[in-house]
Structures are given as C-alpha cells and as structure tokens.
Short mmCIF file of C-alpha atoms in Angstrom, two decimals:
data_model
loop_
_atom_site.label_atom_id
_atom_site.label_comp_id
_atom_site.label_asym_id
_atom_site.label_seq_id
_atom_site.Cartn_x
_atom_site.Cartn_y
_atom_site.Cartn_z
CA MET A 273 7.72 -16.81 6.62
CA GLN A 274 5.94 -19.10 9.04
CA GLN A 275 7.88 -20.42 11.94
CA GLN A 276 5.15 -21.59 14.26
CA GLY A 277 4.77 -25.20 15.31
CA SER A 278 1.93 -26.43 13.17
CA LYS A 279 1.58 -30.00 14.44
CA SER A 280 -1.23 -29.85 16.93
CA GLY A 281 -1.09 -31.84 20.10
CA SER A 282 2.60 -32.68 20.15
CA GLU A 283 4.52 -31.58 23.20
CA MET A 284 7.65 -30.05 21.73
CA GLU A 285 10.34 -28.81 24.10
CA VAL A 286 11.80 -25.52 22.95
CA THR A 287 15.05 -24.53 24.62
CA TRP A 288 16.58 -21.08 24.76
CA GLU A 289 19.19 -22.31 22.29
CA ASP A 290 16.46 -23.33 19.85
CA GLN A 291 14.81 -19.92 20.24
CA GLN A 292 18.11 -18.21 19.52
CA ASN A 293 18.60 -20.36 16.43
CA ILE A 294 15.13 -19.40 15.22
CA ASN A 295 15.85 -15.72 15.91
CA THR A 296 19.15 -15.91 14.03
CA PHE A 297 17.45 -17.59 11.09
CA SER A 298 14.84 -14.83 11.02
CA ARG A 299 17.54 -12.14 11.04
CA LEU A 300 19.46 -13.86 8.26
CA ASN A 301 16.32 -14.21 6.18
CA ASN A 302 15.51 -10.51 6.53
CA ARG A 303 19.07 -9.54 5.67
CA PHE A 304 18.89 -11.89 2.65
CA HIS A 305 15.85 -10.08 1.27
CA ASP A 306 17.39 -6.66 1.90
CA LEU A 307 20.56 -7.82 0.15
CA ASP A 308 18.55 -8.96 -2.87
CA ASP A 309 17.12 -5.46 -3.22
CA GLU A 310 20.51 -3.81 -2.72
CA ILE A 311 22.14 -6.10 -5.29
CA LYS A 312 19.38 -5.31 -7.79
CA SER A 313 19.85 -1.55 -7.44
CA ALA A 314 23.66 -1.84 -7.53
CA LYS A 315 23.43 -3.89 -10.75
CA GLU A 316 21.11 -1.28 -12.25
CA LYS A 317 23.52 1.50 -11.32
CA CYS A 318 26.40 -0.47 -12.86
CA ASP A 319 24.46 -0.94 -16.09
CA ASN A 320 23.54 2.74 -16.24
CA LEU A 321 27.16 3.78 -15.77
CA GLU A 322 28.17 1.33 -18.51
CA ASP A 323 25.59 2.87 -20.85
CA ALA A 324 26.76 6.37 -19.92
CA GLY A 325 30.35 5.40 -20.71
CA ASN A 326 29.32 4.06 -24.11
CA GLU A 327 27.27 7.18 -24.89
CA LEU A 328 30.27 9.29 -24.01
CA ILE A 329 32.46 7.45 -26.50
CA LEU A 330 29.87 7.95 -29.24
CA ALA A 331 29.27 11.64 -28.41
CA ASP A 332 31.25 14.27 -30.26
CA GLU A 333 31.07 17.26 -27.98
CA GLU A 334 33.93 18.59 -25.98
CA MET A 335 31.76 19.77 -23.10
CA VAL A 336 29.48 17.18 -21.55
CA ARG A 337 26.72 17.86 -19.07
CA PHE A 338 27.43 15.67 -16.08
CA GLN A 339 24.99 15.38 -13.19
CA ILE A 340 26.44 16.45 -9.85
CA GLY A 341 23.84 16.51 -7.11
CA GLU A 342 20.75 18.15 -8.57
CA VAL A 343 22.44 20.15 -11.35
CA PHE A 344 24.06 19.30 -14.65
CA ALA A 345 27.54 20.79 -14.72
CA HIS A 346 29.36 21.45 -17.98
CA LEU A 347 32.56 19.51 -17.69
CA PRO A 348 35.30 18.69 -20.18
CA ARG A 349 35.01 15.27 -21.69
CA ASP A 350 38.12 13.80 -20.08
CA GLU A 351 37.02 14.74 -16.62
CA VAL A 352 33.63 13.14 -17.20
CA GLU A 353 35.30 10.00 -18.49
CA THR A 354 37.47 9.77 -15.38
CA ARG A 355 34.52 10.36 -13.09
CA ILE A 356 32.44 7.69 -14.76
CA GLU A 357 35.31 5.21 -14.54
CA ASP A 358 35.73 5.91 -10.83
CA MET A 359 32.02 5.56 -10.18
CA LYS A 360 31.89 2.29 -12.14
CA GLU A 361 34.81 0.86 -10.17
CA ALA A 362 33.27 1.82 -6.83
CA THR A 363 29.88 0.39 -7.77
CA CYS A 364 31.34 -2.87 -9.08
CA LYS A 365 33.40 -3.31 -5.93
CA SER A 366 30.40 -2.80 -3.68
CA LEU A 367 28.36 -5.17 -5.87
CA GLU A 368 31.03 -7.84 -5.40
CA LYS A 369 30.96 -7.37 -1.64
CA LEU A 370 27.17 -7.65 -1.58
CA GLU A 371 27.25 -10.86 -3.64
CA GLU A 372 29.83 -12.34 -1.26
CA GLU A 373 27.69 -11.46 1.75
CA LYS A 374 24.70 -13.07 0.06
CA VAL A 375 26.58 -16.33 -0.51
CA SER A 376 27.70 -16.44 3.13
CA ILE A 377 24.18 -15.78 4.38
CA VAL A 378 22.71 -18.52 2.17
CA SER A 379 25.19 -21.05 3.57
CA GLN A 380 24.54 -19.95 7.17
CA MET A 381 20.80 -20.27 6.58
CA SER A 382 21.05 -23.79 5.17
CA ALA A 383 23.22 -24.86 8.13
CA LEU A 384 20.62 -23.50 10.55
CA LYS A 385 17.83 -25.16 8.57
CA LYS A 386 19.53 -28.53 9.04
CA VAL A 387 19.79 -28.02 12.80
CA LEU A 388 16.22 -26.80 13.21
CA TYR A 389 14.61 -29.42 10.98
CA ALA A 390 16.56 -32.12 12.83
CA LYS A 391 15.10 -30.96 16.14
CA PHE A 392 11.59 -30.00 15.12
CA LYS A 393 10.93 -32.03 11.95
CA ASP A 394 7.38 -31.20 10.88
CA SER A 395 6.62 -28.73 13.63
CA ILE A 396 8.55 -25.95 11.96
CA ASN A 397 8.35 -24.41 8.53
CA LEU A 398 11.36 -22.48 7.30
CA GLU A 399 10.45 -22.13 3.64
CA GLU A 400 9.30 -19.04 1.82
CA ASP A 401 5.56 -19.06 1.24
CA MET B 1277 16.15 -30.25 30.78
CA SER B 1278 13.53 -27.61 31.35
CA SER B 1279 14.11 -25.49 34.41
CA SER B 1280 11.19 -24.43 36.49
CA SER B 1281 11.92 -20.70 36.25
CA PRO B 1282 9.97 -18.87 33.56
CA SER B 1283 12.34 -15.93 33.41
CA GLY B 1284 14.45 -15.19 30.35
CA SER B 1285 17.98 -16.53 30.38
CA GLY B 1286 20.62 -14.37 32.06
CA GLY B 1287 22.55 -11.72 30.15
CA GLU B 1288 19.68 -10.72 27.85
CA LEU B 1289 18.15 -7.25 27.85
CA THR B 1290 14.78 -6.73 29.49
CA GLU B 1291 14.07 -3.82 27.23
CA ARG B 1292 15.77 -1.67 24.62
CA ARG B 1293 15.01 2.03 24.14
CA GLY B 1294 11.45 1.67 25.29
CA ILE B 1295 10.75 -1.68 23.61
CA PRO B 1296 10.03 -4.35 26.23
CA ALA B 1297 11.70 -7.68 25.65
CA ALA B 1298 9.57 -10.79 25.27
CA LYS B 1299 10.38 -13.22 28.07
CA PHE B 1300 11.41 -16.63 26.85
CA ILE B 1301 9.37 -19.37 28.50
CA GLN B 1302 11.29 -22.47 29.45
CA ASP B 1303 8.23 -24.55 30.31
CA VAL B 1304 4.67 -23.71 29.30
CA GLU B 1305 2.98 -25.48 32.22
CA THR B 1306 5.12 -23.77 34.85
CA TYR B 1307 4.59 -20.42 33.14
CA LEU B 1308 0.81 -20.81 33.16
CA SER B 1309 0.62 -21.95 36.78
CA GLN B 1310 3.01 -19.24 37.99
CA SER B 1311 1.26 -16.43 36.16
CA GLY B 1312 -2.16 -17.80 37.10
CA LEU B 1313 -3.43 -17.42 33.57
CA ASP B 1314 -5.54 -19.89 31.68
CA PRO B 1315 -4.38 -20.68 28.15
CA ASN B 1316 -6.86 -18.36 26.44
CA SER B 1317 -5.90 -15.35 28.52
CA ALA B 1318 -2.23 -16.09 27.97
CA LEU B 1319 -2.83 -16.32 24.23
CA ALA B 1320 -4.77 -13.05 24.23
CA PHE B 1321 -1.99 -11.32 26.18
CA HIS B 1322 0.69 -12.46 23.77
CA GLN B 1323 -1.41 -11.61 20.70
CA GLU B 1324 -1.82 -8.08 22.04
CA ARG B 1325 1.91 -7.82 22.66
CA LEU B 1326 2.48 -8.93 19.08
CA GLN B 1327 0.21 -6.15 17.80
CA GLN B 1328 2.08 -3.57 19.88
CA TYR B 1329 5.37 -4.80 18.47
CA LYS B 1330 3.97 -4.45 14.95
CA VAL B 1331 3.00 -0.82 15.61
CA VAL B 1332 6.49 0.02 16.83
CA GLU B 1333 7.97 -1.81 13.83
CA MET B 1334 5.95 0.38 11.42
CA LYS B 1335 7.27 3.49 13.15
CA LEU B 1336 10.88 2.34 13.03
CA LEU B 1337 10.59 1.33 9.37
CA ALA B 1338 9.28 4.81 8.50
CA GLN B 1339 12.22 6.39 10.33
CA GLN B 1340 14.59 4.07 8.51
CA ARG B 1341 13.16 5.09 5.13
CA ASP B 1342 13.61 8.78 6.02
CA LEU B 1343 17.24 8.28 6.98
CA GLN B 1344 17.93 6.19 3.91
CA ALA B 1345 16.63 9.05 1.74
CA LYS B 1346 18.58 11.68 3.71
CA ILE B 1347 21.99 10.05 3.35
CA PRO B 1348 22.30 10.17 -0.48
CA ASP B 1349 21.08 13.79 -0.31
CA ILE B 1350 23.94 14.79 1.99
CA GLU B 1351 26.40 12.88 -0.20
CA LYS B 1352 25.21 14.80 -3.27
CA CYS B 1353 25.74 18.11 -1.47
CA LEU B 1354 29.25 17.05 -0.49
CA GLU B 1355 29.99 16.23 -4.12
CA VAL B 1356 28.87 19.66 -5.30
CA VAL B 1357 30.95 21.47 -2.67
CA ALA B 1358 33.96 19.30 -3.55
CA THR B 1359 33.58 20.17 -7.24
CA LEU B 1360 33.41 23.90 -6.45
CA GLU B 1361 36.45 23.64 -4.24
CA ALA B 1362 38.39 21.82 -6.93
CA ARG B 1363 37.62 24.67 -9.33
CA LYS B 1364 38.70 27.37 -6.90
CA GLY B 1365 42.27 27.76 -8.04
CA THR B 1366 41.65 27.60 -11.77
CA GLY B 1367 39.67 30.84 -12.10
CA GLU B 1368 37.30 29.45 -14.71
CA ALA B 1369 33.58 29.64 -14.17
CA LEU B 1370 31.46 26.54 -13.91
CA LEU B 1371 28.41 26.33 -16.15
CA ALA B 1372 25.56 24.37 -14.65
CA ASP B 1373 22.07 23.55 -15.88
CA PHE B 1374 19.56 23.38 -13.08
CA GLU B 1375 15.87 22.64 -12.91
CA VAL B 1376 13.63 25.68 -12.55
CA SER B 1377 10.41 23.73 -12.80
CA GLU B 1378 9.31 20.36 -14.10
CA GLY B 1379 10.99 19.95 -17.49
CA ILE B 1380 12.37 23.50 -17.56
CA TYR B 1381 16.06 24.08 -17.00
CA SER B 1382 18.13 27.21 -16.78
CA ARG B 1383 21.83 27.83 -17.08
CA ALA B 1384 23.89 29.26 -14.23
CA CYS B 1385 27.42 30.58 -14.45
CA ILE B 1386 29.18 29.96 -11.16
CA GLU B 1387 32.23 32.14 -10.71
CA ASP B 1388 35.20 31.29 -8.61
CA THR B 1389 33.96 31.50 -5.07
CA ASP B 1390 35.05 30.89 -1.52
CA SER B 1391 31.66 30.40 0.03
CA VAL B 1392 28.55 28.31 -0.43
CA CYS B 1393 25.09 28.56 1.05
CA LEU B 1394 23.65 25.55 2.79
CA TRP B 1395 19.95 24.93 3.28
CA LEU B 1396 19.47 23.99 6.94
CA GLY B 1397 15.74 23.44 6.79
CA ALA B 1398 12.97 25.47 8.40
CA ASN B 1399 13.34 28.19 5.76
CA VAL B 1400 16.87 28.92 6.90
CA MET B 1401 19.89 29.10 4.62
CA LEU B 1402 23.35 29.99 5.87
CA GLU B 1403 26.48 31.00 4.05
CA TYR B 1404 29.61 29.01 4.81
CA SER B 1405 33.13 28.91 3.49
CA CYS B 1406 33.84 25.82 1.43
CA ASP B 1407 35.85 24.22 4.23
CA GLU B 1408 33.24 24.87 6.87
CA ALA B 1409 30.53 23.60 4.55
CA THR B 1410 32.44 20.38 3.90
CA ALA B 1411 33.02 19.91 7.64
CA LEU B 1412 29.35 20.52 8.46
CA LEU B 1413 28.09 18.20 5.74
CA LYS B 1414 30.55 15.48 6.73
CA ASN B 1415 29.39 15.81 10.34
CA ASN B 1416 25.74 15.51 9.30
CA LEU B 1417 26.55 12.48 7.20
CA GLU B 1418 28.34 10.76 10.10
CA ASN B 1419 25.41 11.47 12.43
CA ALA B 1420 22.89 10.18 9.91
CA LYS B 1421 24.88 6.99 9.34
CA ALA B 1422 25.27 6.44 13.11
CA SER B 1423 21.52 6.96 13.68
CA LEU B 1424 20.77 4.49 10.90
CA GLU B 1425 23.00 1.89 12.54
CA VAL B 1426 21.25 2.29 15.89
CA LEU B 1427 17.89 2.09 14.16
CA VAL B 1428 18.81 -1.11 12.34
CA ALA B 1429 19.94 -2.65 15.65
CA ASP B 1430 16.61 -1.59 17.23
CA LEU B 1431 14.72 -3.24 14.38
CA GLN B 1432 16.70 -6.46 14.78
CA PHE B 1433 15.98 -6.52 18.51
CA LEU B 1434 12.30 -5.88 17.81
CA ARG B 1435 12.12 -8.66 15.22
CA ASP B 1436 13.71 -11.07 17.71
CA GLN B 1437 11.02 -10.21 20.26
CA VAL B 1438 8.32 -10.72 17.62
CA THR B 1439 9.75 -14.16 16.80
CA VAL B 1440 9.93 -15.14 20.49
CA THR B 1441 6.32 -14.04 20.99
CA GLN B 1442 5.12 -15.96 17.93
CA VAL B 1443 6.86 -19.12 19.13
CA THR B 1444 5.39 -18.65 22.62
CA ILE B 1445 1.89 -18.31 21.17
CA ALA B 1446 2.39 -21.50 19.17
CA ARG B 1447 3.68 -23.40 22.20
CA VAL B 1448 0.88 -22.28 24.52
CA TYR B 1449 -1.67 -23.19 21.86
CA ASN B 1450 -0.10 -26.62 21.26
CA TRP B 1451 0.10 -27.25 25.01
CA ASP B 1452 -3.57 -26.39 25.34
CA VAL B 1453 -4.57 -28.72 22.51
CA HIS B 1454 -2.41 -31.46 24.01
CA GLN B 1455 -4.09 -31.01 27.43
CA ARG B 1456 -7.54 -31.22 25.90
CA ARG B 1457 -6.60 -34.42 24.08
CA VAL B 1458 -5.25 -35.97 27.29
CA LYS B 1459 -8.43 -35.02 29.17
CA GLN B 1460 -10.56 -36.64 26.46
CA VAL B 1461 -8.63 -39.88 26.61
CA THR B 1462 -8.62 -40.23 30.42
CA PRO B 1463 -12.43 -40.39 31.08
CA THR B 1464 -12.77 -43.03 28.32
CA ALA B 1465 -9.96 -45.08 29.92
CA ILE B 1466 -11.65 -44.90 33.33
CA ALA B 1467 -15.00 -45.92 31.81
CA ALA B 1468 -13.35 -48.89 30.09
CA ALA B 1469 -11.62 -49.93 33.34
CA ASP B 1470 -14.90 -49.75 35.30
CA SER B 1471 -16.99 -51.86 32.97
#
C-alpha cells in the first residue's frame, strides 16, 4: 500500500496529527488483512467440523477414532458427538467475533480515508495496489 | 502552524526494546538547516533507516510465526492430559492409534495412570503427575500468549516507525523538487525584469 505523497513540487504541510492518522490507517489495514486470513481458516475449520458431524451420523460403528493432539483415540460415539458439537460452537462463536471486528475495522478505515483524502487530496494514495 | 522544533511530539517513545523511534519532522526546511544535511544526504540517511527497520521486521515476523506454531501445540498437549485425567476414575483403558512413521500407525493401550511424561526439549523428557503436567502446560501456554502479545505490540510500533520514515522521505523529496522549481523560476524572472 503506497502512502507517499506522489504530487511532485507541492509543499504539503504534514502535522503530527496527520502522521498519527496515517499510522492508524496502516495498523488498521494490516489488521484487516490478518483478519481476512483468520476468518478464512476459521470458516474452513467450521466446514470440516460440519463434515465430521455428518460423517458421524452416517457411520455405523460404536467406537470412533477421534483425533486428540497427535493420536487417534478410540472413543464411544456419543462422546465424539458431544465433542464435535462443542468444537463447532466454539469455532462459530469465534468466527462471529472475527466478522464483527472486520466490519468495525472497515468502517474505521473509511472514516480515516475521508479525513486523509480531504487534507491531502491527490498527494496520498490509500488504495490497495 | 508548524513549530520550529524538529523533535518528535512529547509523550512518544524514543525507542522500544532496542528499536529506535523515527523522529517526526514538523518542518522540512528547519530540519535540514538544523541537521546541516543537504536533501540527498537526508534522503540517504532515511532510506538506510528504512532498510534497518525492514531487517528487524523480518526477525520479529519469524519469531511471531514460531510462537503461533507453538501455541496450538501446547493446547493439544493440554487436551490429551485432560482426556487422560477424565478417564482416571473409570478404570477402562484408552485405545489410541498413533503414527509410527509416515502412513504407518500403531495401536497403544493406555491403562489408568496417574502420571504423564512431558517432552521439555533438548532430548529431555520428565514424568509428571497429571495435575502437575496440567499446571506446567497451562503456565507455558500463558507465557507463550503473553510473549506473542508483546511481539505484536513491537511489530505495530515498528510499522509505525516505518510509516513515519516513508512519509519523511516523501516530504524531503517533495521539498527538494519544490526548491529546484523555485530556483528555476527566479533567474528567469530576474532576466525578464532586467531586459
């Protein structure tokens, strides 16, 4: 992301407040990208747990091999079902929180964009390349 | 609006854990005259600073990746110990399939037990009671999470300094271009006035 003044020759005053706004925008942008990755992996985990739950319903066995850490433990079906439900709930909740954070960051970023473009007009570029 | 002092505004850190802060310049002209640098030297100085920041950023990112891999590991261990502890009273053995080599698994029968062995690294493995193991693992997890937090804060500080330096480079460059333009215009104006 380019943030340098690109208009040559113009004498643009940059105050400490402007610098802090630019810094905040940069932080928000980084956090936004990190969040995107986290949301992607949380969604994937949610889908996998969903698939696992479905497989469990279709499977006939009483003892299911459930991964705990690095090993596959033989657990009774009910226990596995409960564990998968708990994991799904936890993952969905954290996914919700991540989505909420993303929405708030997007709105903060657009507010900052307005302020910075108003001050610097063409001298600043806040878009993704 | 612009003060004549080139120092950073009060209340900000001058450095954080070995990373020097980038001073914010209120006015380019004052900064250049006070430091005695010509624009090119100033630009070179700030470019070098930027490179140094990048090197430190690489190092911190590598540390962050390590910690982010370590934390799920510790959580997995905690889960295993918790499962064993839950089984303690029942007296039934736990059957577990574990990987012996790539694609080859073997079955283990884990009897009711009070103790687990924890791998501490450096070819050292210690036996702990389930409670002690849980306490130790929880402690390690807390430490790892705390270190990660500090690291993330360091990275944010570093990125701020990178941004300040980039903006400073742009401003010095623009100021220089502006000065050259003004100098070009002035001789022509004088020549026109003379004729």
